[in-house]
Structures are given as C-alpha cells and as structure tokens.
Tab-separated table of N, CA and C in Angstrom:
chain	number	residue	atom	x	y	z
A	22	UNK	N	0.404	-0.887	-0.081
A	22	UNK	CA	-0.123	0.438	0.024
A	22	UNK	C	1.475	1.341	-0.162
A	23	UNK	N	0.431	2.246	-1.017
A	23	UNK	CA	1.149	3.271	-0.686
A	23	UNK	C	0.412	4.458	0.239
A	24	UNK	N	2.228	4.684	1.127
A	24	UNK	CA	1.233	5.487	1.927
A	24	UNK	C	1.024	6.806	1.576
A	25	UNK	N	1.399	7.522	0.334
A	25	UNK	CA	1.447	8.877	-0.089
A	25	UNK	C	-0.399	8.248	-0.660
A	26	UNK	N	-0.426	7.597	-1.040
A	26	UNK	CA	-1.799	7.525	-1.330
A	26	UNK	C	-3.386	7.462	-0.308
A	27	UNK	N	-2.405	6.932	1.195
A	27	UNK	CA	-3.577	6.930	2.023
A	27	UNK	C	-3.437	8.582	2.944
A	28	UNK	N	-2.170	9.417	2.887
A	28	UNK	CA	-1.974	10.320	2.827
A	28	UNK	C	-2.452	11.640	2.314
A	29	UNK	N	-3.082	11.601	0.994
A	29	UNK	CA	-3.585	12.834	-0.335
A	29	UNK	C	-5.007	11.982	0.534
A	30	UNK	N	-5.671	10.983	0.798
A	30	UNK	CA	-6.922	10.465	0.775
A	30	UNK	C	-7.250	11.580	2.627
A	31	UNK	N	-6.607	11.435	3.269
A	31	UNK	CA	-7.146	11.858	4.769
A	31	UNK	C	-6.179	13.629	4.753
A	32	UNK	N	-5.546	14.396	4.175
A	32	UNK	CA	-5.881	15.667	3.096
A	32	UNK	C	-6.844	16.036	2.498
A	33	UNK	N	-7.402	15.484	1.451
A	33	UNK	CA	-8.190	15.647	1.027
A	33	UNK	C	-9.899	15.959	1.453
A	34	UNK	N	-10.181	14.658	2.338
A	34	UNK	CA	-10.986	14.342	2.751
A	34	UNK	C	-11.777	14.580	4.080
A	35	UNK	N	-10.483	15.169	5.017
A	35	UNK	CA	-10.381	15.243	6.414
A	35	UNK	C	-9.995	15.993	6.924
A	36	UNK	N	-9.571	17.520	5.237
A	36	UNK	CA	-9.333	18.811	6.813
A	36	UNK	C	-9.932	19.725	7.681
A	37	UNK	N	-11.371	19.289	8.221
A	37	UNK	CA	-11.854	19.697	9.294
A	37	UNK	C	-11.385	19.937	10.007
A	38	UNK	N	-10.913	18.262	10.988
A	38	UNK	CA	-10.039	17.766	11.747
A	38	UNK	C	-8.734	17.631	11.840
A	39	UNK	N	-7.883	17.358	10.088
A	39	UNK	CA	-6.476	17.738	11.029
A	39	UNK	C	-5.542	18.660	10.857
A	40	UNK	N	-4.234	18.900	11.208
A	40	UNK	CA	-3.547	20.108	11.028
A	40	UNK	C	-2.456	19.918	9.701
A	41	UNK	N	-2.106	18.964	9.848
A	41	UNK	CA	-1.069	17.823	9.476
A	41	UNK	C	-1.054	16.941	9.152
A	42	UNK	N	-0.057	16.337	7.844
A	42	UNK	CA	0.201	15.434	8.337
A	42	UNK	C	1.986	14.941	8.089
A	43	UNK	N	2.362	13.611	7.962
A	43	UNK	CA	3.494	13.608	8.227
A	43	UNK	C	4.641	12.130	7.439
A	44	UNK	N	5.119	11.399	6.973
A	44	UNK	CA	5.356	10.313	6.537
A	44	UNK	C	6.411	9.940	6.944
A	45	UNK	N	5.787	8.998	7.735
A	45	UNK	CA	7.288	7.882	8.228
A	45	UNK	C	8.391	7.247	7.677
A	46	UNK	N	8.918	7.464	8.961
A	46	UNK	CA	10.487	6.310	7.855
A	46	UNK	C	9.907	4.544	7.291
A	47	UNK	N	9.021	4.257	8.738
A	47	UNK	CA	8.854	2.595	8.645
A	47	UNK	C	6.993	2.673	8.001
A	48	UNK	N	6.792	3.086	7.038
A	48	UNK	CA	5.625	2.858	6.354
A	48	UNK	C	4.456	3.220	6.797
A	49	UNK	N	4.805	4.252	7.922
A	49	UNK	CA	3.248	5.447	8.643
A	49	UNK	C	3.485	6.311	8.353
A	50	UNK	N	2.288	6.652	8.795
A	50	UNK	CA	1.440	8.425	8.863
A	50	UNK	C	1.352	8.882	9.626
A	51	UNK	N	1.621	9.781	10.038
A	51	UNK	CA	1.207	10.705	11.280
A	51	UNK	C	0.225	11.838	11.208
A	52	UNK	N	-0.837	11.924	11.567
A	52	UNK	CA	-1.443	13.251	11.289
A	52	UNK	C	-2.364	13.669	12.533
A	53	UNK	N	-2.070	14.492	12.884
A	53	UNK	CA	-1.595	15.827	13.410
A	53	UNK	C	-3.577	15.933	13.212
A	54	UNK	N	-4.000	15.871	14.681
A	54	UNK	CA	-5.250	16.070	14.513
A	54	UNK	C	-6.099	17.866	14.905
A	55	UNK	N	-6.578	18.873	14.926
A	55	UNK	CA	-7.038	20.323	15.408
A	55	UNK	C	-6.632	20.181	16.915
A	56	UNK	N	-7.820	19.281	17.428
A	56	UNK	CA	-7.549	18.962	19.081
A	56	UNK	C	-5.764	19.130	19.651
A	57	UNK	N	-5.300	18.309	19.276
A	57	UNK	CA	-3.855	18.208	19.823
A	57	UNK	C	-3.345	16.857	20.063
A	58	UNK	N	-4.271	16.010	19.359
A	58	UNK	CA	-3.540	14.610	19.280
A	58	UNK	C	-3.061	14.569	18.042
A	59	UNK	N	-3.407	12.818	18.243
A	59	UNK	CA	-2.135	12.293	16.156
A	59	UNK	C	-2.915	11.135	16.191
A	60	UNK	N	-2.594	11.009	14.893
A	60	UNK	CA	-2.915	9.322	14.994
A	60	UNK	C	-1.825	8.902	14.171
A	61	UNK	N	-2.041	7.748	14.101
A	61	UNK	CA	-0.700	6.722	13.549
A	61	UNK	C	-1.252	5.606	12.131
A	62	UNK	N	-1.115	5.581	11.527
A	62	UNK	CA	-1.597	4.523	10.844
A	62	UNK	C	-0.111	3.677	10.157
A	63	UNK	N	-0.020	2.112	10.598
A	63	UNK	CA	1.010	1.621	10.118
A	63	UNK	C	1.235	0.591	9.253
A	64	UNK	N	1.664	0.342	8.380
A	64	UNK	CA	1.225	-0.916	7.777
A	64	UNK	C	2.645	-1.861	7.600
A	65	UNK	N	2.866	-2.893	7.779
A	65	UNK	CA	3.521	-3.836	7.310
A	65	UNK	C	4.252	-4.011	6.536
A	66	UNK	N	5.074	-3.593	6.075
A	66	UNK	CA	6.256	-4.415	4.780
A	66	UNK	C	6.121	-5.126	4.838
A	67	UNK	N	6.831	-5.971	5.839
A	67	UNK	CA	7.328	-7.052	6.126
A	67	UNK	C	6.332	-8.972	6.333
A	68	UNK	N	4.494	-7.655	7.073
A	68	UNK	CA	3.881	-9.732	7.336
A	68	UNK	C	2.956	-8.784	6.687
A	69	UNK	N	2.004	-9.171	5.664
A	69	UNK	CA	1.109	-9.486	4.265
A	69	UNK	C	-0.036	-9.129	5.198
A	70	UNK	N	-0.721	-7.811	5.252
A	70	UNK	CA	-2.534	-7.318	6.031
A	70	UNK	C	-1.980	-7.175	7.437
A	71	UNK	N	-0.790	-6.653	7.553
A	71	UNK	CA	-0.605	-6.624	9.370
A	71	UNK	C	-0.875	-4.487	8.998
A	72	UNK	N	-1.744	-4.161	10.923
A	72	UNK	CA	-1.701	-3.111	10.604
A	72	UNK	C	-2.106	-2.288	12.021
A	73	UNK	N	-2.002	-0.715	12.369
A	73	UNK	CA	-2.761	-0.446	13.273
A	73	UNK	C	-3.196	0.307	12.754
A	74	UNK	N	-3.894	1.163	13.106
A	74	UNK	CA	-5.453	2.369	13.513
A	74	UNK	C	-4.842	3.380	14.514
A	75	UNK	N	-4.271	3.984	14.789
A	75	UNK	CA	-3.916	4.274	16.981
A	75	UNK	C	-3.893	5.601	16.445
A	76	UNK	N	-5.375	5.982	17.346
A	76	UNK	CA	-5.543	7.564	18.098
A	76	UNK	C	-4.841	7.831	19.552
A	77	UNK	N	-3.909	8.697	19.156
A	77	UNK	CA	-3.371	8.897	20.707
A	77	UNK	C	-3.807	9.724	20.929
A	78	UNK	N	-4.137	10.159	22.557
A	78	UNK	CA	-4.798	11.326	23.413
A	78	UNK	C	-4.382	10.918	24.422
A	79	UNK	N	-3.581	10.933	25.310
A	79	UNK	CA	-3.328	10.119	26.554
A	79	UNK	C	-2.668	11.342	26.780
A	80	UNK	N	-2.454	12.135	26.397
A	80	UNK	CA	-1.882	13.576	26.723
A	80	UNK	C	-2.485	14.567	26.706
A	81	UNK	N	-4.016	14.495	26.384
A	81	UNK	CA	-5.051	15.007	26.604
A	81	UNK	C	-5.776	14.771	27.478
A	82	UNK	N	-6.506	13.503	27.577
A	82	UNK	CA	-7.292	12.406	28.359
A	82	UNK	C	-7.187	11.851	29.142
A	83	UNK	N	-6.242	11.052	28.122
A	83	UNK	CA	-5.840	9.656	28.775
A	83	UNK	C	-6.661	8.272	28.311
A	84	UNK	N	-6.959	8.692	26.715
A	84	UNK	CA	-7.631	7.522	26.978
A	84	UNK	C	-6.488	7.379	25.009
A	85	UNK	N	-6.775	6.278	24.720
A	85	UNK	CA	-6.082	5.451	23.447
A	85	UNK	C	-6.984	4.335	22.661
A	86	UNK	N	-6.889	5.188	21.056
A	86	UNK	CA	-7.898	4.668	20.553
A	86	UNK	C	-7.194	3.356	19.409
A	87	UNK	N	-7.271	2.063	18.851
A	87	UNK	CA	-6.724	1.928	18.602
A	87	UNK	C	-7.336	0.061	17.773
A	88	UNK	N	-7.362	0.150	16.383
A	88	UNK	CA	-7.934	-1.001	15.281
A	88	UNK	C	-6.035	-1.472	15.432
A	89	UNK	N	-6.312	-2.727	15.634
A	89	UNK	CA	-4.997	-3.818	15.093
A	89	UNK	C	-5.164	-5.036	15.337
A	90	UNK	N	-4.067	-5.998	14.243
A	90	UNK	CA	-4.433	-7.217	14.082
A	90	UNK	C	-3.302	-8.034	14.487
A	91	UNK	N	-2.541	-7.230	15.972
A	91	UNK	CA	-1.006	-7.866	16.142
A	91	UNK	C	-1.990	-8.958	17.068
A	92	UNK	N	-1.102	-10.285	16.733
A	92	UNK	CA	-2.201	-11.379	17.232
A	92	UNK	C	-1.402	-11.400	18.501
A	93	UNK	N	-2.173	-10.875	19.670
A	93	UNK	CA	-1.608	-10.790	21.504
A	93	UNK	C	-2.715	-12.029	21.800
A	94	UNK	N	-2.278	-13.435	22.355
A	94	UNK	CA	-2.807	-14.422	22.899
A	94	UNK	C	-3.542	-13.545	24.561
A	95	UNK	N	-3.537	-12.689	24.563
A	95	UNK	CA	-4.123	-11.799	25.182
A	95	UNK	C	-5.429	-11.272	24.873
A	96	UNK	N	-5.402	-11.775	23.609
A	96	UNK	CA	-6.809	-11.236	23.720
A	96	UNK	C	-7.226	-12.582	22.351
A	97	UNK	N	-6.790	-13.232	23.009
A	97	UNK	CA	-7.488	-14.362	21.492
A	97	UNK	C	-8.938	-14.629	21.641
A	98	UNK	N	-9.466	-14.183	22.913
A	98	UNK	CA	-10.848	-14.731	23.218
A	98	UNK	C	-11.709	-13.091	22.179
A	99	UNK	N	-11.564	-12.965	21.824
A	99	UNK	CA	-12.074	-11.804	21.418
A	99	UNK	C	-12.312	-11.954	20.234
A	100	UNK	N	-13.948	-11.993	19.201
A	100	UNK	CA	-14.081	-13.095	18.654
A	100	UNK	C	-13.618	-12.409	16.756
A	101	UNK	N	-12.727	-11.206	16.830
A	101	UNK	CA	-12.206	-10.823	15.339
A	101	UNK	C	-10.771	-11.490	15.635
A	102	UNK	N	-10.592	-12.409	16.362
A	102	UNK	CA	-9.218	-12.212	16.792
A	102	UNK	C	-8.435	-12.418	15.167
A	103	UNK	N	-7.247	-12.243	14.709
A	103	UNK	CA	-6.696	-11.496	15.817
A	103	UNK	C	-6.892	-9.742	15.902
A	104	UNK	N	-7.738	-9.903	14.532
A	104	UNK	CA	-8.205	-8.413	15.086
A	104	UNK	C	-8.806	-7.708	16.183
A	105	UNK	N	-8.559	-6.956	16.367
A	105	UNK	CA	-9.353	-6.095	17.705
A	105	UNK	C	-9.026	-5.013	17.856
A	106	UNK	N	-9.701	-4.239	19.304
A	106	UNK	CA	-9.865	-2.975	18.860
A	106	UNK	C	-10.139	-2.304	20.615
A	107	UNK	N	-9.196	-1.483	21.238
A	107	UNK	CA	-8.637	-0.220	22.399
A	107	UNK	C	-9.246	0.574	22.016
A	108	UNK	N	-10.210	0.429	23.300
A	108	UNK	CA	-11.471	1.708	23.305
A	108	UNK	C	-11.460	2.651	24.418
A	109	UNK	N	-10.444	2.957	24.206
A	109	UNK	CA	-10.316	4.036	25.368
A	109	UNK	C	-8.741	4.052	26.428
A	110	UNK	N	-8.403	2.779	26.172
A	110	UNK	CA	-7.814	1.818	26.776
A	110	UNK	C	-6.325	0.733	26.184
A	111	UNK	N	-5.663	0.885	26.887
A	111	UNK	CA	-5.250	-0.399	26.205
A	111	UNK	C	-5.539	-2.389	26.805
A	112	UNK	N	-6.770	-1.456	27.902
A	112	UNK	CA	-6.952	-3.106	28.602
A	112	UNK	C	-8.232	-3.114	28.070
A	113	UNK	N	-9.087	-1.931	27.977
A	113	UNK	CA	-10.510	-2.008	26.990
A	113	UNK	C	-10.611	-2.525	25.677
A	114	UNK	N	-10.376	-3.590	25.571
A	114	UNK	CA	-10.187	-4.387	24.160
A	114	UNK	C	-11.790	-5.270	23.436
A	115	UNK	N	-12.435	-4.609	22.283
A	115	UNK	CA	-13.733	-5.590	21.829
A	115	UNK	C	-13.399	-6.023	20.399
A	116	UNK	N	-14.115	-5.847	19.526
A	116	UNK	CA	-14.067	-6.658	18.759
A	116	UNK	C	-13.687	-6.039	17.750
A	117	UNK	N	-12.989	-5.755	16.503
A	117	UNK	CA	-13.133	-4.889	15.789
A	117	UNK	C	-14.003	-5.447	14.571
A	118	UNK	N	-14.006	-4.699	13.942
A	118	UNK	CA	-14.773	-4.819	12.660
A	118	UNK	C	-14.179	-2.793	11.127
A	119	UNK	N	-13.361	-2.707	11.034
A	119	UNK	CA	-12.606	-2.507	10.689
A	119	UNK	C	-12.468	-2.864	9.227
A	120	UNK	N	-12.160	-2.432	7.764
A	120	UNK	CA	-12.100	-3.337	6.784
A	120	UNK	C	-11.163	-3.728	6.651
A	121	UNK	N	-10.731	-4.715	6.252
A	121	UNK	CA	-8.932	-4.776	5.834
A	121	UNK	C	-8.248	-3.982	4.763
A	122	UNK	N	-9.068	-2.730	3.824
A	122	UNK	CA	-8.222	-2.422	3.024
A	122	UNK	C	-8.114	-0.950	3.278
A	123	UNK	N	-7.352	-0.941	3.843
A	123	UNK	CA	-6.608	0.456	4.070
A	123	UNK	C	-7.211	1.258	3.624
A	124	UNK	N	-7.528	1.756	2.243
A	124	UNK	CA	-8.827	2.897	2.122
A	124	UNK	C	-9.556	2.785	2.531
A	125	UNK	N	-10.173	2.058	2.759
A	125	UNK	CA	-11.607	2.263	3.864
A	125	UNK	C	-11.256	1.986	5.093
A	126	UNK	N	-10.217	1.523	5.491
A	126	UNK	CA	-10.156	1.591	6.888
A	126	UNK	C	-9.813	2.521	7.365
A	127	UNK	N	-9.237	3.740	7.109
A	127	UNK	CA	-8.590	4.717	7.338
A	127	UNK	C	-9.770	5.658	7.426
A	128	UNK	N	-10.567	6.041	6.125
A	128	UNK	CA	-11.763	7.230	6.449
A	128	UNK	C	-12.192	6.102	7.550
A	129	UNK	N	-12.417	4.883	7.369
A	129	UNK	CA	-13.855	4.703	8.500
A	129	UNK	C	-13.258	5.217	9.930
A	130	UNK	N	-11.956	5.012	10.591
A	130	UNK	CA	-11.456	5.209	11.548
A	130	UNK	C	-11.281	7.326	12.136
A	131	UNK	N	-11.207	7.504	10.619
A	131	UNK	CA	-11.256	8.783	10.795
A	131	UNK	C	-12.559	9.440	10.929
A	132	UNK	N	-13.367	9.327	10.499
A	132	UNK	CA	-14.882	9.357	10.758
A	132	UNK	C	-15.648	8.922	12.004
A	133	UNK	N	-15.010	7.858	13.037
A	133	UNK	CA	-14.439	8.042	13.639
A	133	UNK	C	-14.346	9.185	14.781
A	134	UNK	N	-13.091	9.478	14.509
A	134	UNK	CA	-12.491	10.722	14.931
A	134	UNK	C	-13.275	11.743	15.324
A	135	UNK	N	-13.433	12.203	13.930
A	135	UNK	CA	-14.822	12.792	13.503
A	135	UNK	C	-15.600	13.680	15.022
A	136	UNK	N	-16.600	12.572	14.436
A	136	UNK	CA	-17.371	12.710	15.307
A	136	UNK	C	-17.358	12.148	16.804
A	137	UNK	N	-16.240	11.883	16.906
A	137	UNK	CA	-15.659	11.452	17.993
A	137	UNK	C	-15.320	13.736	19.253
A	138	UNK	N	-14.260	13.404	18.033
A	138	UNK	CA	-13.954	15.864	18.210
A	138	UNK	C	-15.570	16.153	18.589
A	139	UNK	N	-15.779	16.124	17.581
A	139	UNK	CA	-17.330	16.812	18.035
A	139	UNK	C	-18.369	16.911	18.524
A	140	UNK	N	-18.787	15.447	19.057
A	140	UNK	CA	-19.014	15.314	20.216
A	140	UNK	C	-18.500	15.727	21.979
A	141	UNK	N	-17.160	16.194	21.370
A	141	UNK	CA	-16.677	16.357	22.327
A	141	UNK	C	-16.449	18.027	22.491
A	142	UNK	N	-16.522	18.280	21.613
A	142	UNK	CA	-17.061	19.270	21.294
A	142	UNK	C	-18.260	20.661	21.777
A	143	UNK	N	-18.932	19.607	21.289
A	143	UNK	CA	-20.633	20.409	21.913
A	143	UNK	C	-20.744	19.979	23.093
C-alpha cells in the first residue's frame, strides 16, 4: 500500500479535523489533529496485511483508541481475533470490524475520530 495515497485521502477528505500529516520512515503516516492529538497509521512491509490505526489522546484525556491485528494471545477470546479494538485504553479491548482495505479503514477510523471530536466539542 502506498502511504502517499492514504496521506492524500486524509488531506482531501478530512481537512476539518486535521492540521497536518507527515510520512514516517517505516511505512507510517502520522496525522496531527486540530484538537492537539495525533493518529498513526502503520502498515507492515514484512507481514502481509498487518496494520495498526492508532489515535493517541493520552496527553489530553488519558485515552487511546486503536484497531490492530497483532495476534496477542491475551486477546484470543475476542470474536474477531487477531483483529481487535482498544476502546479508550490499552486494556479495554473489543471486537474490531474495521475494513481490511487500508483506504476504507483510514476513512472509517477518521470518521470515528471526526464524530468523537465533534461530540467532545459540543
């Protein structure tokens, strides 16, 4: 997956919630959000299909949201294992239904971010 393609999607479709984006060195895209938080998109170059969509808010309100598919045995009881979702904290893990297609997944996750930021600002 071309990270520049994902960067273009983010910048074109979500300018209302992002302030900037930066391509990392190891197939990572960092997205800086207007609320002072950031999101990282990581797609493995070595392990086909391995990903992480991580929204880091610990500095703001001690929350973190992440869809990933690392096969941690700790989460093997999750119905979508190895896919799982960290909902607000590292330990609060539920099923993840994010798309396996990176273009769709980044859109789905940023729609969640947009909705969450909007609710927090109301």
